[in-house]
Each structure stands twice: as structure tokens, then as C-alpha cells.
Amino acid sequence: MKNWLFPLWVIIDVLVFLTAIALWIAAPEYKTLNIGLTVFAAALGFLLMFAKFEEIKTYVRSSYFEKVLFHGTNVLLVVSILGVVNYLGNKNYKEFDLTKEKRNSLTDQTIKVLQMVKSPLKMTVFARREEWNGILNLLKLYVAQNTNIKLEAIDTDLRPDLVKAKEITQNGTVIIEYQGKESSFPVIDELSVTNALLKALRTEKIVLYFVTGHQELSCEDNSQEGISALCEKLRLQNYELRPLELTKVDNVPKDATAVFVLGPISGFLPQEANLIKEYLARGGSFFLALAPAFKSELYDNLTTLMKPYGLELGKDVVIDRMSTVQGAEATIPIISQYDSQHPITAGFNLRTVFPLSSSVRTIKGMDNAQLLASTSSFPGSWAETNLKGVTEGKAQYDEKADLKGPVGLLGISELTIPNTPRDSRVVLLGSSSFLVNAYQAQAGNTTLFLNTVSWMVDDEGIISFNRPGLEEPPVILSAQHLQMIFVISILVVPIIFFGTAIFVYRRRRLL
């Protein structure tokens, strides 16, 4: 063998050997490839040793080899120590997020959910290997928070048998195994993973009934005036949504976790209101959202249900002149301050919009009611009782008839009902338009509504996340960029170092 070929073959053998080690660590599922590379590297090494056997014997007997062996042993010990540290670090995964916006951390709500995992839980990812990186990076954050969670990844190209057995139809599907139960979901973002965990952890089914028959807002309506967006969010939270027509039943179903009356156009019959009253007496929960109505008799039998809870709805329209500063109409209050003491709005810092809203008030002497969202102080806002003035755009505060700001827009309350498993909770919202699709994309309406529902049904989980805005755009790397980084870091740089080392070695031999 020519002298210049031998070092080249040695470099090739070393690179193949290092590649085999890297694959055994990073991709142990590719057993055929890994075994093939390992056998090739070993065979090539023995072949090279056989070709230079006499020279190797002479070299081994030299004093120079003793020095090489000594330094090589030291290097091996250092590498072994680093390997053990890396193994222990991999088994005890921890991450530290040093970004200002905490963009690589889980939200506080997710961490609360993870604290509910008290026994072993296994998450198995089914995806092509090239799709693993983003999914595993997210799921490892969950593993780092709770040692009861174990993570495994299956390459769907290598294990079609498992894919068929588990009925996997979509790449990026994760199967959760917890306390003998098994459920699956596609990974989209943190919210999708946390919601799936909630589904696995929840022992009771949550059923929400939406009253129909009075032209209420509909979950089936995808237009700007429908509430399909909110309903979809509720379903993603693993809540079951059902319609309820009170004129066709003798009582509210016993499996009802909560009942919703959202933006009815016509009034309720006395017997319909009585069914809701009886349901509340059993410890039920009730969400009432009404548009401003100046006809005193239209919603009286509904608003009367709220009085034992310390809440009442004004027959007025809320005017907030501060909204005009932000480019909105005065009849569309824009709210950014909330009750920071209540669990629903603690830490809530998103802007919400309450279009065409009536005032929500607490009844004096009843401490069980709270207002979570209110307008600015007077003279910036008030509740206007003169409908004509509002429609003509000439609304003026009347000290005798109108209510000074700050004006409540969202109220909640709860009562302890004897001989019932839980407290009865109610929510009163003075703006049914708050819920429609038109106001879900550009404001925090969705978040506030869903958090309110979570409290109302006494759900320990999370529904929405409050994340700070990014002050600088994130760096997005394309597939070509990632491939270039891989080639440079894994191939080019090691070859340069090995080549430089051989060059220096040969120069020193010639000196």
C-alpha cells in the first residue's frame, strides 16, 4: 500500500467508527445500519493493522508508544467521565430558559397540570424520524417538570406493525398511557399537549348544555355573529357540548355540569326559568349572557335567578369614552384591568372587548358576588339608560338615572347549597356580543371566557395561556440551513481537525 494512502484509510476508518458510535447513541433503532457500520469499521481497522503488522510491533515496543499510551489513557478517562456525566444528564433532563420572554418554558398553567401527575405516565411519539426534533423538544419540557413522565419515540417508517396495531393515522401522534387508560392526540403546540394530559388525568366527564329555542347564539354558526370559535375551544378542552330545549324536558339532565344561556332574542317562559332554578338548587352552575334590553319584562325571569347570588343586570348601555382613544366606539368598552385577587383573572393581562354591554352590579349586603371586569372611572364611563340618546350618538350622563363609572361588565358568584356535592356557581355577562366570532381573534375575549368556564365547572386544569409578547422576532432556520449546519459541524470540521493533526504529526516526524 502506498504511503500516502494509509493515512487516508485511517482517517476514513476513524470517521466511520465515530459515525457508528454517534448513531448508536442518537438513533439506536436503526440496528441494521448501526451494526453494518460497526462491523465495517472493525474489519477495516483489523485490515489496516494486518497491513502494517510488523511496523506496529516495532512501534509498540518503542518508548514513544509508552508516552502515547499514557496520554491516550488520560484522554480515554476524560472522555469516559464526560460520557457518564452526559448519560446522567440525559437520564435527569433539566433545561434553563435564559430568554427574556421565557419562550422556551412551559406556562404556569401547564406546570400546575403536571403537578397532578402522581403516578407513572408514558408518552409515545409516532412520527417519521425527521419530524422527531420539534416534537421531542417540546415533550422533554414536560419530562423535566415531572419525573413520573416517561418519553419514547417510534419511527413510523421502521415500525409499520405498531402503527397498524395502534391505529395511527397521522404523523406526530402521541399515545398517553396512564393508570391503565390509553388515549391519543396529534401534537400541535403546548396547549394541545396539556389538554391531552388533562383528558388523561380527568376522572369525571364534563358536560355543558346550551339552551336553545330562543334564537340564542349557536355553536353551529361559523359567521361573525356565531360562537363556533368558542365552542371549538371548549371541545379541545375535552368538554362535551349538548343542546338543551327546556320546553321539551321535565328537568335539566342530571349529568349537566353547567347550563348556558347565551344571547337569547326572545324571553323565557316561567316554566323554563323554573327548570333552571331547580337545577341551581341541586348545586348546578349557570352562565347567563344577555344583550342590552330596555323592555323591562323581556329577561326578568332570567335575571331574577341571579339575585340570590348577589348579581343584577342593568337596563342600560355602558358608555366608555376611553375606548374612543383606542379607535373603538364609545359603546364598545375596551378593558385591560381586572380583579387580580380572583383565580379567573389573577395574572390576566390581555385586552378584552365588551361590545354593546349592559352594566352588571353586585347587590349591597351580599358578599358572595364579585365583579371581574369594569370600565374606567367617571367621567370616562357610565351606564346610559336613555336608548334614544345612544342611537343618536348624543348620550350624556344623567345624574338621576345613570350609573357612574367604573361600571361592572362581568360578575360571578357562588352559593353553598346544603346536601349537594359542590357549590352552585353562576356567571353574569352583560354583553352577548362579547362571545361572537368577530371579537375572538384580536382580543383576550376567548381567554377570559374559557378561564371563567373553567372556574364555573370547578375544573382544576388550564384552558388558555397568557404569554408575553416577543420584543424581537425569533430566528427561523430553513431545512437547507439545518442541513448546512449539520454538514459543517459533523463532517467538515472533524475532517479539518483530523487532517491538521496528521499534517502536524508528519511534519514533526520529519524534523
Short mmCIF file of C-alpha atoms in Angstrom, two decimals:
data_model
loop_
_atom_site.label_atom_id
_atom_site.label_comp_id
_atom_site.label_asym_id
_atom_site.label_seq_id
_atom_site.Cartn_x
_atom_site.Cartn_y
_atom_site.Cartn_z
CA MET A 1 0.00 0.00 0.00
CA LYS A 2 1.35 3.40 -0.96
CA ASN A 3 2.45 5.50 1.99
CA TRP A 4 0.04 8.34 1.26
CA LEU A 5 -2.95 6.01 1.05
CA PHE A 6 -2.56 4.52 4.52
CA PRO A 7 -3.26 7.76 6.47
CA LEU A 8 -6.29 8.36 4.25
CA TRP A 9 -7.72 4.94 5.05
CA VAL A 10 -7.02 5.51 8.74
CA ILE A 11 -8.99 8.80 8.60
CA ILE A 12 -11.86 7.04 6.84
CA ASP A 13 -11.89 4.23 9.41
CA VAL A 14 -11.88 6.69 12.33
CA LEU A 15 -14.73 8.72 10.79
CA VAL A 16 -16.81 5.57 10.17
CA PHE A 17 -16.12 4.41 13.72
CA LEU A 18 -17.17 7.77 15.20
CA THR A 19 -20.27 7.80 12.99
CA ALA A 20 -21.22 4.34 14.25
CA ILE A 21 -20.85 5.47 17.87
CA ALA A 22 -22.95 8.58 17.20
CA LEU A 23 -25.69 6.51 15.56
CA TRP A 24 -25.76 4.00 18.42
CA ILE A 25 -26.32 6.93 20.81
CA ALA A 26 -28.66 9.10 18.75
CA ALA A 27 -30.54 6.53 16.67
CA PRO A 28 -30.36 3.08 18.28
CA GLU A 29 -33.49 1.98 16.42
CA TYR A 30 -31.51 1.76 13.15
CA LYS A 31 -29.93 -1.53 14.22
CA THR A 32 -29.13 -2.85 10.75
CA LEU A 33 -27.31 0.33 9.74
CA ASN A 34 -25.52 0.62 13.08
CA ILE A 35 -24.35 -2.99 13.08
CA GLY A 36 -23.21 -2.69 9.46
CA LEU A 37 -21.14 0.44 10.15
CA THR A 38 -19.65 -1.06 13.30
CA VAL A 39 -18.64 -4.29 11.54
CA PHE A 40 -17.21 -2.30 8.60
CA ALA A 41 -15.16 -0.05 10.91
CA ALA A 42 -13.84 -3.04 12.88
CA ALA A 43 -12.99 -5.05 9.74
CA LEU A 44 -11.25 -2.08 8.13
CA GLY A 45 -9.29 -1.49 11.33
CA PHE A 46 -8.09 -5.11 11.51
CA LEU A 47 -7.19 -4.98 7.81
CA LEU A 48 -5.12 -1.82 8.30
CA MET A 49 -3.42 -3.33 11.35
CA PHE A 50 -2.59 -6.50 9.37
CA ALA A 51 -1.11 -4.42 6.52
CA LYS A 52 1.25 -2.67 8.94
CA PHE A 53 1.63 -5.53 11.44
CA GLU A 54 5.46 -5.55 11.58
CA GLU A 55 5.64 -1.76 11.88
CA ILE A 56 3.00 -1.84 14.60
CA LYS A 57 5.01 -4.48 16.56
CA THR A 58 8.12 -2.32 16.41
CA TYR A 59 6.14 0.77 17.36
CA VAL A 60 4.51 -0.94 20.36
CA ARG A 61 7.94 -1.92 21.74
CA SER A 62 9.24 1.65 21.49
CA SER A 63 9.40 4.12 24.39
CA TYR A 64 7.38 6.57 22.30
CA PHE A 65 4.40 4.21 22.43
CA GLU A 66 4.52 4.28 26.23
CA LYS A 67 4.02 8.05 26.12
CA VAL A 68 1.25 7.72 23.57
CA LEU A 69 -0.42 5.04 25.69
CA PHE A 70 -0.15 7.23 28.79
CA HIS A 71 -1.70 10.27 27.12
CA GLY A 72 -4.24 8.11 25.32
CA THR A 73 -5.33 6.60 28.64
CA ASN A 74 -5.79 10.09 30.08
CA VAL A 75 -7.87 11.14 27.10
CA LEU A 76 -9.95 7.96 27.40
CA LEU A 77 -10.59 8.63 31.09
CA VAL A 78 -11.68 12.22 30.36
CA VAL A 79 -13.97 11.05 27.56
CA SER A 80 -15.39 8.32 29.83
CA ILE A 81 -16.11 10.84 32.61
CA LEU A 82 -17.80 13.17 30.14
CA GLY A 83 -19.78 10.23 28.80
CA VAL A 84 -21.00 9.30 32.30
CA VAL A 85 -21.94 12.94 33.00
CA ASN A 86 -23.79 13.12 29.69
CA TYR A 87 -25.61 9.85 30.46
CA LEU A 88 -26.67 11.07 33.89
CA GLY A 89 -27.75 14.40 32.41
CA ASN A 90 -29.81 12.61 29.77
CA LYS A 91 -31.49 10.47 32.43
CA ASN A 92 -32.17 13.52 34.62
CA TYR A 93 -33.26 16.02 31.98
CA LYS A 94 -33.22 19.69 33.00
CA GLU A 95 -33.46 22.89 30.99
CA PHE A 96 -32.77 26.52 31.83
CA ASP A 97 -34.55 29.22 29.86
CA LEU A 98 -32.46 32.39 29.73
CA THR A 99 -34.65 34.22 27.20
CA LYS A 100 -36.33 37.37 28.49
CA GLU A 101 -39.76 36.31 27.22
CA LYS A 102 -39.41 32.73 28.55
CA ARG A 103 -40.30 31.49 25.09
CA ASN A 104 -38.70 28.09 25.77
CA SER A 105 -40.53 27.47 29.04
CA LEU A 106 -43.89 25.95 29.87
CA THR A 107 -46.61 28.24 31.15
CA ASP A 108 -47.53 28.32 34.83
CA GLN A 109 -50.88 26.72 33.96
CA THR A 110 -49.17 23.73 32.35
CA ILE A 111 -46.87 23.31 35.35
CA LYS A 112 -49.95 23.17 37.60
CA VAL A 113 -51.38 20.40 35.44
CA LEU A 114 -48.10 18.47 35.57
CA GLN A 115 -48.24 18.57 39.36
CA MET A 116 -51.41 16.48 39.09
CA VAL A 117 -49.46 13.54 37.58
CA LYS A 118 -48.90 11.41 40.68
CA SER A 119 -48.20 8.01 39.09
CA PRO A 120 -46.17 6.82 36.07
CA LEU A 121 -47.33 8.26 32.75
CA LYS A 122 -45.85 7.28 29.41
CA MET A 123 -45.95 9.34 26.22
CA THR A 124 -45.08 7.53 22.99
CA VAL A 125 -44.48 9.61 19.87
CA PHE A 126 -45.33 8.10 16.48
CA ALA A 127 -43.66 10.12 13.72
CA ARG A 128 -41.05 9.91 11.00
CA ARG A 129 -37.57 10.39 12.39
CA GLU A 130 -37.08 13.72 10.60
CA GLU A 131 -40.12 15.03 12.48
CA TRP A 132 -38.90 13.97 15.91
CA ASN A 133 -36.82 17.02 16.77
CA GLY A 134 -39.55 19.63 17.24
CA ILE A 135 -41.95 17.20 18.95
CA LEU A 136 -39.39 15.79 21.39
CA ASN A 137 -38.01 19.23 22.26
CA LEU A 138 -41.49 20.23 23.41
CA LEU A 139 -42.27 16.99 25.26
CA LYS A 140 -38.91 16.98 27.04
CA LEU A 141 -40.01 20.16 28.81
CA TYR A 142 -42.82 18.10 30.35
CA VAL A 143 -40.43 15.32 31.35
CA ALA A 144 -38.15 17.87 33.02
CA GLN A 145 -41.03 19.06 35.22
CA ASN A 146 -42.21 15.66 36.44
CA THR A 147 -40.10 12.51 36.79
CA ASN A 148 -43.25 10.35 36.61
CA ILE A 149 -43.48 11.10 32.88
CA LYS A 150 -41.53 8.84 30.52
CA LEU A 151 -40.97 9.57 26.84
CA GLU A 152 -40.45 7.23 23.90
CA ALA A 153 -40.31 7.82 20.14
CA ILE A 154 -41.26 5.33 17.41
CA ASP A 155 -40.21 5.80 13.79
CA THR A 156 -43.34 5.08 11.77
CA ASP A 157 -41.24 4.07 8.75
CA LEU A 158 -39.43 1.39 10.74
CA ARG A 159 -42.40 0.06 12.75
CA PRO A 160 -45.43 -0.12 10.44
CA ASP A 161 -46.66 -3.06 12.55
CA LEU A 162 -47.02 -0.85 15.63
CA VAL A 163 -48.60 1.93 13.58
CA LYS A 164 -51.25 -0.50 12.37
CA ALA A 165 -51.79 -2.07 15.79
CA LYS A 166 -52.26 1.35 17.46
CA GLU A 167 -54.39 2.62 14.55
CA ILE A 168 -52.14 5.64 13.98
CA THR A 169 -53.36 7.69 11.01
CA GLN A 170 -51.35 10.88 11.40
CA ASN A 171 -47.64 11.53 11.84
CA GLY A 172 -46.91 13.37 15.07
CA THR A 173 -49.48 11.38 17.06
CA VAL A 174 -48.73 10.80 20.74
CA ILE A 175 -50.24 7.98 22.78
CA ILE A 176 -50.61 8.61 26.52
CA GLU A 177 -50.74 5.63 28.88
CA TYR A 178 -51.87 6.47 32.43
CA GLN A 179 -53.39 4.29 35.13
CA GLY A 180 -54.45 1.61 32.69
CA LYS A 181 -56.07 4.05 30.26
CA GLU A 182 -54.79 4.91 26.80
CA SER A 183 -55.56 7.98 24.68
CA SER A 184 -54.01 9.59 21.62
CA PHE A 185 -53.73 13.10 20.18
CA PRO A 186 -51.77 14.96 17.46
CA VAL A 187 -49.06 17.32 18.72
CA ILE A 188 -49.71 20.88 17.58
CA ASP A 189 -48.42 23.10 20.38
CA GLU A 190 -48.16 23.28 24.15
CA LEU A 191 -51.89 23.79 24.53
CA SER A 192 -52.67 20.59 22.61
CA VAL A 193 -50.30 18.54 24.77
CA THR A 194 -51.57 19.97 28.05
CA ASN A 195 -55.21 19.50 27.04
CA ALA A 196 -54.45 15.86 26.22
CA LEU A 197 -52.86 15.43 29.64
CA LEU A 198 -55.98 16.87 31.23
CA LYS A 199 -58.10 14.38 29.34
CA ALA A 200 -55.94 11.53 30.63
CA LEU A 201 -55.98 12.86 34.19
CA ARG A 202 -59.65 13.78 34.41
CA THR A 203 -61.78 11.12 36.07
CA GLU A 204 -65.20 12.76 35.53
CA LYS A 205 -66.87 13.79 32.29
CA ILE A 206 -67.75 17.49 32.00
CA VAL A 207 -70.97 18.09 30.04
CA LEU A 208 -72.06 21.61 29.07
CA TYR A 209 -75.67 22.19 27.99
CA PHE A 210 -76.50 25.13 25.73
CA VAL A 211 -80.14 26.22 25.92
CA THR A 212 -81.87 26.58 22.53
CA GLY A 213 -85.31 27.69 21.33
CA HIS A 214 -84.94 31.47 21.81
CA GLN A 215 -82.62 32.28 18.89
CA GLU A 216 -79.57 32.04 21.14
CA LEU A 217 -76.02 32.27 19.82
CA SER A 218 -75.22 29.00 18.09
CA CYS A 219 -72.15 26.77 18.16
CA GLU A 220 -73.02 25.71 14.62
CA ASP A 221 -72.87 29.27 13.29
CA ASN A 222 -69.48 29.94 11.65
CA SER A 223 -70.33 33.52 10.72
CA GLN A 224 -69.04 36.58 12.55
CA GLU A 225 -72.20 36.52 14.70
CA GLY A 226 -71.84 32.88 15.73
CA ILE A 227 -69.86 31.34 18.57
CA SER A 228 -68.31 28.40 16.74
CA ALA A 229 -64.78 29.53 17.70
CA LEU A 230 -65.51 29.40 21.43
CA CYS A 231 -67.32 26.08 21.14
CA GLU A 232 -64.35 24.57 19.33
CA LYS A 233 -62.07 25.75 22.14
CA LEU A 234 -64.34 24.09 24.67
CA ARG A 235 -64.27 20.83 22.74
CA LEU A 236 -60.47 20.98 22.56
CA GLN A 237 -60.58 21.23 26.35
CA ASN A 238 -62.33 17.84 26.28
CA TYR A 239 -65.69 19.23 27.36
CA GLU A 240 -68.81 17.64 25.89
CA LEU A 241 -71.30 20.16 24.41
CA ARG A 242 -75.02 19.33 24.09
CA PRO A 243 -78.13 21.34 23.15
CA LEU A 244 -80.99 21.70 25.61
CA GLU A 245 -84.54 22.79 24.76
CA LEU A 246 -86.26 23.43 28.07
CA THR A 247 -89.79 23.19 26.68
CA LYS A 248 -89.21 19.52 25.80
CA VAL A 249 -87.85 18.26 29.12
CA ASP A 250 -89.16 17.92 32.65
CA ASN A 251 -85.87 18.91 34.25
CA VAL A 252 -82.28 19.76 33.43
CA PRO A 253 -80.37 16.48 32.84
CA LYS A 254 -78.56 15.16 35.90
CA ASP A 255 -75.26 14.88 34.03
CA ALA A 256 -75.21 18.64 33.34
CA THR A 257 -72.05 20.17 34.75
CA ALA A 258 -73.20 23.63 33.65
CA VAL A 259 -76.03 25.27 31.69
CA PHE A 260 -75.50 28.19 29.29
CA VAL A 261 -77.99 30.79 28.08
CA LEU A 262 -76.14 32.95 25.55
CA GLY A 263 -77.77 35.93 23.85
CA PRO A 264 -81.45 34.89 23.53
CA ILE A 265 -83.62 37.15 21.38
CA SER A 266 -86.97 36.21 22.93
CA GLY A 267 -87.88 35.86 26.58
CA PHE A 268 -88.19 32.65 28.60
CA LEU A 269 -91.45 31.10 29.76
CA PRO A 270 -91.89 30.88 33.56
CA GLN A 271 -91.68 27.08 33.48
CA GLU A 272 -88.35 27.28 31.59
CA ALA A 273 -86.88 29.63 34.18
CA ASN A 274 -88.17 27.34 36.93
CA LEU A 275 -86.27 24.39 35.46
CA ILE A 276 -83.03 26.39 35.66
CA LYS A 277 -83.90 27.48 39.21
CA GLU A 278 -84.43 23.86 40.25
CA TYR A 279 -81.15 22.92 38.61
CA LEU A 280 -79.30 25.62 40.58
CA ALA A 281 -80.92 24.35 43.77
CA ARG A 282 -79.23 20.99 43.09
CA GLY A 283 -75.81 22.69 43.08
CA GLY A 284 -75.69 23.39 39.35
CA SER A 285 -73.70 26.08 37.53
CA PHE A 286 -75.22 28.67 35.22
CA PHE A 287 -73.75 31.08 32.65
CA LEU A 288 -76.05 33.92 31.53
CA ALA A 289 -75.05 36.36 28.79
CA LEU A 290 -77.60 38.94 27.61
CA ALA A 291 -77.62 41.85 25.19
CA PRO A 292 -78.94 45.20 26.48
CA ALA A 293 -82.74 45.10 26.70
CA PHE A 294 -84.77 48.18 27.63
CA LYS A 295 -88.06 46.27 27.74
CA SER A 296 -88.39 45.59 31.45
CA GLU A 297 -90.30 42.34 31.07
CA LEU A 298 -88.18 40.54 28.44
CA TYR A 299 -85.48 38.91 30.62
CA ASP A 300 -86.86 39.49 34.10
CA ASN A 301 -87.43 35.80 34.86
CA LEU A 302 -83.79 35.10 33.91
CA THR A 303 -82.16 38.00 35.74
CA THR A 304 -84.26 37.18 38.81
CA LEU A 305 -82.34 33.90 39.05
CA MET A 306 -79.17 35.92 39.69
CA LYS A 307 -80.46 37.95 42.64
CA PRO A 308 -79.99 35.23 45.31
CA TYR A 309 -76.38 35.19 44.17
CA GLY A 310 -75.98 38.95 44.65
CA LEU A 311 -75.89 39.93 40.96
CA GLU A 312 -78.20 42.09 38.88
CA LEU A 313 -78.21 43.31 35.28
CA GLY A 314 -78.91 46.94 34.49
CA LYS A 315 -81.41 48.05 31.82
CA ASP A 316 -78.85 50.32 30.21
CA VAL A 317 -75.93 50.55 27.78
CA VAL A 318 -72.39 51.10 29.01
CA ILE A 319 -70.63 54.13 27.54
CA ASP A 320 -66.83 54.31 27.79
CA ARG A 321 -65.26 57.37 26.19
CA MET A 322 -61.78 55.97 26.85
CA SER A 323 -62.44 53.41 24.10
CA THR A 324 -62.55 56.17 21.50
CA VAL A 325 -58.90 56.91 22.30
CA GLN A 326 -58.08 53.36 21.14
CA GLY A 327 -60.10 53.70 17.94
CA ALA A 328 -63.31 52.00 19.07
CA GLU A 329 -66.85 53.26 19.53
CA ALA A 330 -67.88 54.52 22.96
CA THR A 331 -70.41 51.66 23.14
CA ILE A 332 -67.55 49.12 22.83
CA PRO A 333 -65.68 49.28 26.14
CA ILE A 334 -62.08 48.07 25.92
CA ILE A 335 -60.90 46.64 29.23
CA SER A 336 -57.36 45.94 30.41
CA GLN A 337 -57.72 45.92 34.21
CA TYR A 338 -59.35 43.15 36.19
CA ASP A 339 -59.83 41.79 39.70
CA SER A 340 -56.34 40.47 40.44
CA GLN A 341 -57.47 38.51 43.51
CA HIS A 342 -59.86 36.06 41.85
CA PRO A 343 -58.47 32.85 40.28
CA ILE A 344 -60.15 33.62 36.95
CA THR A 345 -58.33 36.91 36.41
CA ALA A 346 -55.25 36.51 38.62
CA GLY A 347 -52.31 37.30 36.34
CA PHE A 348 -54.64 38.00 33.42
CA ASN A 349 -53.22 40.90 31.39
CA LEU A 350 -54.90 40.71 27.99
CA ARG A 351 -57.15 43.36 26.50
CA THR A 352 -60.83 42.42 26.19
CA VAL A 353 -63.69 43.99 24.25
CA PHE A 354 -67.29 44.20 25.52
CA PRO A 355 -69.42 45.41 22.59
CA LEU A 356 -72.86 46.85 23.39
CA SER A 357 -72.93 45.86 27.04
CA SER A 358 -75.32 46.35 29.95
CA SER A 359 -74.00 47.05 33.42
CA VAL A 360 -73.51 44.20 35.87
CA ARG A 361 -73.85 45.16 39.54
CA THR A 362 -73.48 43.50 42.90
CA ILE A 363 -76.31 43.77 45.41
CA LYS A 364 -75.36 45.55 48.60
CA GLY A 365 -75.02 43.34 51.64
CA MET A 366 -74.28 40.19 49.60
CA ASP A 367 -70.56 39.46 49.76
CA ASN A 368 -70.63 36.28 47.66
CA ALA A 369 -70.67 38.24 44.35
CA GLN A 370 -67.66 39.80 42.61
CA LEU A 371 -67.09 41.95 39.54
CA LEU A 372 -64.15 40.70 37.50
CA ALA A 373 -64.06 43.33 34.74
CA SER A 374 -65.05 47.01 34.96
CA THR A 375 -64.75 50.15 32.85
CA SER A 376 -62.70 53.25 33.61
CA SER A 377 -63.81 55.71 36.28
CA PHE A 378 -66.28 58.55 35.77
CA PRO A 379 -66.38 60.84 33.80
CA GLY A 380 -64.71 58.43 31.35
CA SER A 381 -67.55 55.93 31.56
CA TRP A 382 -71.09 55.45 32.81
CA ALA A 383 -74.19 53.27 32.23
CA GLU A 384 -76.66 55.14 30.00
CA THR A 385 -80.40 54.47 30.45
CA ASN A 386 -81.54 56.69 27.55
CA LEU A 387 -81.69 54.42 24.50
CA LYS A 388 -82.61 57.29 22.17
CA GLY A 389 -79.52 59.23 23.16
CA VAL A 390 -77.34 56.19 22.46
CA THR A 391 -78.80 55.53 18.99
CA GLU A 392 -78.46 59.19 18.03
CA GLY A 393 -74.90 59.40 19.31
CA LYS A 394 -75.81 62.11 21.81
CA ALA A 395 -75.59 60.18 25.07
CA GLN A 396 -75.00 62.40 28.09
CA TYR A 397 -74.61 61.44 31.71
CA ASP A 398 -77.78 61.96 33.75
CA GLU A 399 -77.03 62.07 37.46
CA LYS A 400 -80.56 60.97 38.39
CA ALA A 401 -80.89 57.99 36.04
CA ASP A 402 -77.41 56.82 35.01
CA LEU A 403 -74.71 54.90 36.89
CA LYS A 404 -71.26 56.45 37.29
CA GLY A 405 -68.17 54.52 36.26
CA PRO A 406 -66.39 52.31 36.92
CA VAL A 407 -69.17 50.08 35.61
CA GLY A 408 -69.08 46.30 36.01
CA LEU A 409 -69.31 44.16 32.88
CA LEU A 410 -68.72 40.63 34.15
CA GLY A 411 -69.84 39.26 37.50
CA ILE A 412 -69.50 35.88 39.20
CA SER A 413 -70.88 34.38 42.40
CA GLU A 414 -71.23 31.08 44.24
CA LEU A 415 -73.50 29.70 46.92
CA THR A 416 -73.14 26.69 49.17
CA ILE A 417 -76.21 24.50 48.69
CA PRO A 418 -76.91 22.04 51.53
CA ASN A 419 -76.74 18.32 50.67
CA THR A 420 -75.09 18.90 47.27
CA PRO A 421 -71.62 17.65 46.21
CA ARG A 422 -70.37 21.10 45.23
CA ASP A 423 -71.20 24.80 45.39
CA SER A 424 -73.53 26.38 42.86
CA ARG A 425 -71.68 28.88 40.68
CA VAL A 426 -73.10 31.49 38.32
CA VAL A 427 -71.69 33.95 35.79
CA LEU A 428 -73.47 37.08 34.55
CA LEU A 429 -72.18 38.76 31.40
CA GLY A 430 -73.75 41.99 30.20
CA SER A 431 -72.66 41.60 26.58
CA SER A 432 -73.62 38.61 24.45
CA SER A 433 -71.59 40.13 21.59
CA PHE A 434 -68.51 39.56 23.75
CA LEU A 435 -68.78 35.89 22.75
CA VAL A 436 -69.22 36.11 18.97
CA ASN A 437 -66.55 35.07 16.47
CA ALA A 438 -65.93 38.65 15.36
CA TYR A 439 -64.29 39.52 18.70
CA GLN A 440 -62.21 36.40 19.34
CA ALA A 441 -59.15 36.95 17.15
CA GLN A 442 -57.99 40.43 18.16
CA ALA A 443 -58.66 40.43 21.90
CA GLY A 444 -58.44 38.32 25.04
CA ASN A 445 -62.16 37.55 25.00
CA THR A 446 -61.56 33.85 24.34
CA THR A 447 -59.11 33.53 27.19
CA LEU A 448 -61.33 35.31 29.70
CA PHE A 449 -64.41 33.30 28.70
CA LEU A 450 -62.64 29.97 28.87
CA ASN A 451 -61.00 30.73 32.19
CA THR A 452 -64.42 31.71 33.53
CA VAL A 453 -65.93 28.42 32.34
CA SER A 454 -63.04 26.52 33.92
CA TRP A 455 -63.80 28.13 37.29
CA MET A 456 -67.55 27.64 36.87
CA VAL A 457 -67.29 23.88 36.31
CA ASP A 458 -64.64 23.56 39.02
CA ASP A 459 -62.08 22.19 36.58
CA GLU A 460 -58.56 22.03 38.02
CA GLY A 461 -56.98 22.20 34.58
CA ILE A 462 -55.99 25.05 32.32
CA ILE A 463 -57.79 26.39 29.29
CA SER A 464 -55.70 29.18 27.88
CA PHE A 465 -52.28 30.69 28.15
CA ASN A 466 -51.13 34.25 28.80
CA ARG A 467 -47.79 34.68 27.12
CA PRO A 468 -45.83 37.95 26.96
CA GLY A 469 -45.32 39.37 23.50
CA LEU A 470 -41.98 38.87 21.82
CA GLU A 471 -39.90 42.02 21.63
CA GLU A 472 -37.80 40.62 18.81
CA PRO A 473 -38.64 38.16 16.04
CA PRO A 474 -37.39 34.59 16.55
CA VAL A 475 -34.74 33.16 14.20
CA ILE A 476 -36.32 30.77 11.71
CA LEU A 477 -33.98 28.22 10.08
CA SER A 478 -34.97 26.54 6.86
CA ALA A 479 -34.28 22.89 6.07
CA GLN A 480 -31.32 23.96 3.88
CA HIS A 481 -29.82 25.95 6.75
CA LEU A 482 -30.16 23.00 9.12
CA GLN A 483 -28.56 20.69 6.56
CA MET A 484 -25.66 23.09 6.09
CA ILE A 485 -25.11 23.30 9.86
CA PHE A 486 -25.12 19.50 10.04
CA VAL A 487 -22.58 19.09 7.23
CA ILE A 488 -20.24 21.73 8.64
CA SER A 489 -20.38 20.60 12.26
CA ILE A 490 -20.47 16.82 11.76
CA LEU A 491 -18.35 16.35 8.62
CA VAL A 492 -16.27 19.35 7.58
CA VAL A 493 -14.95 20.44 10.98
CA PRO A 494 -13.86 16.93 12.13
CA ILE A 495 -12.14 16.26 8.79
CA ILE A 496 -10.25 19.55 9.03
CA PHE A 497 -9.09 18.75 12.57
CA PHE A 498 -8.04 15.22 11.67
CA GLY A 499 -6.24 16.45 8.57
CA THR A 500 -4.44 19.16 10.54
CA ALA A 501 -3.43 16.66 13.21
CA ILE A 502 -1.96 14.27 10.64
CA PHE A 503 -0.16 17.12 8.89
CA VAL A 504 1.40 18.32 12.14
CA TYR A 505 2.32 14.76 13.08
CA ARG A 506 4.08 14.12 9.76
CA ARG A 507 5.95 17.44 9.96
CA ARG A 508 7.18 16.59 13.45
CA ARG A 509 8.33 13.16 12.24
CA LEU A 510 10.43 14.85 9.54
CA LEU A 511 12.11 17.25 11.97
#
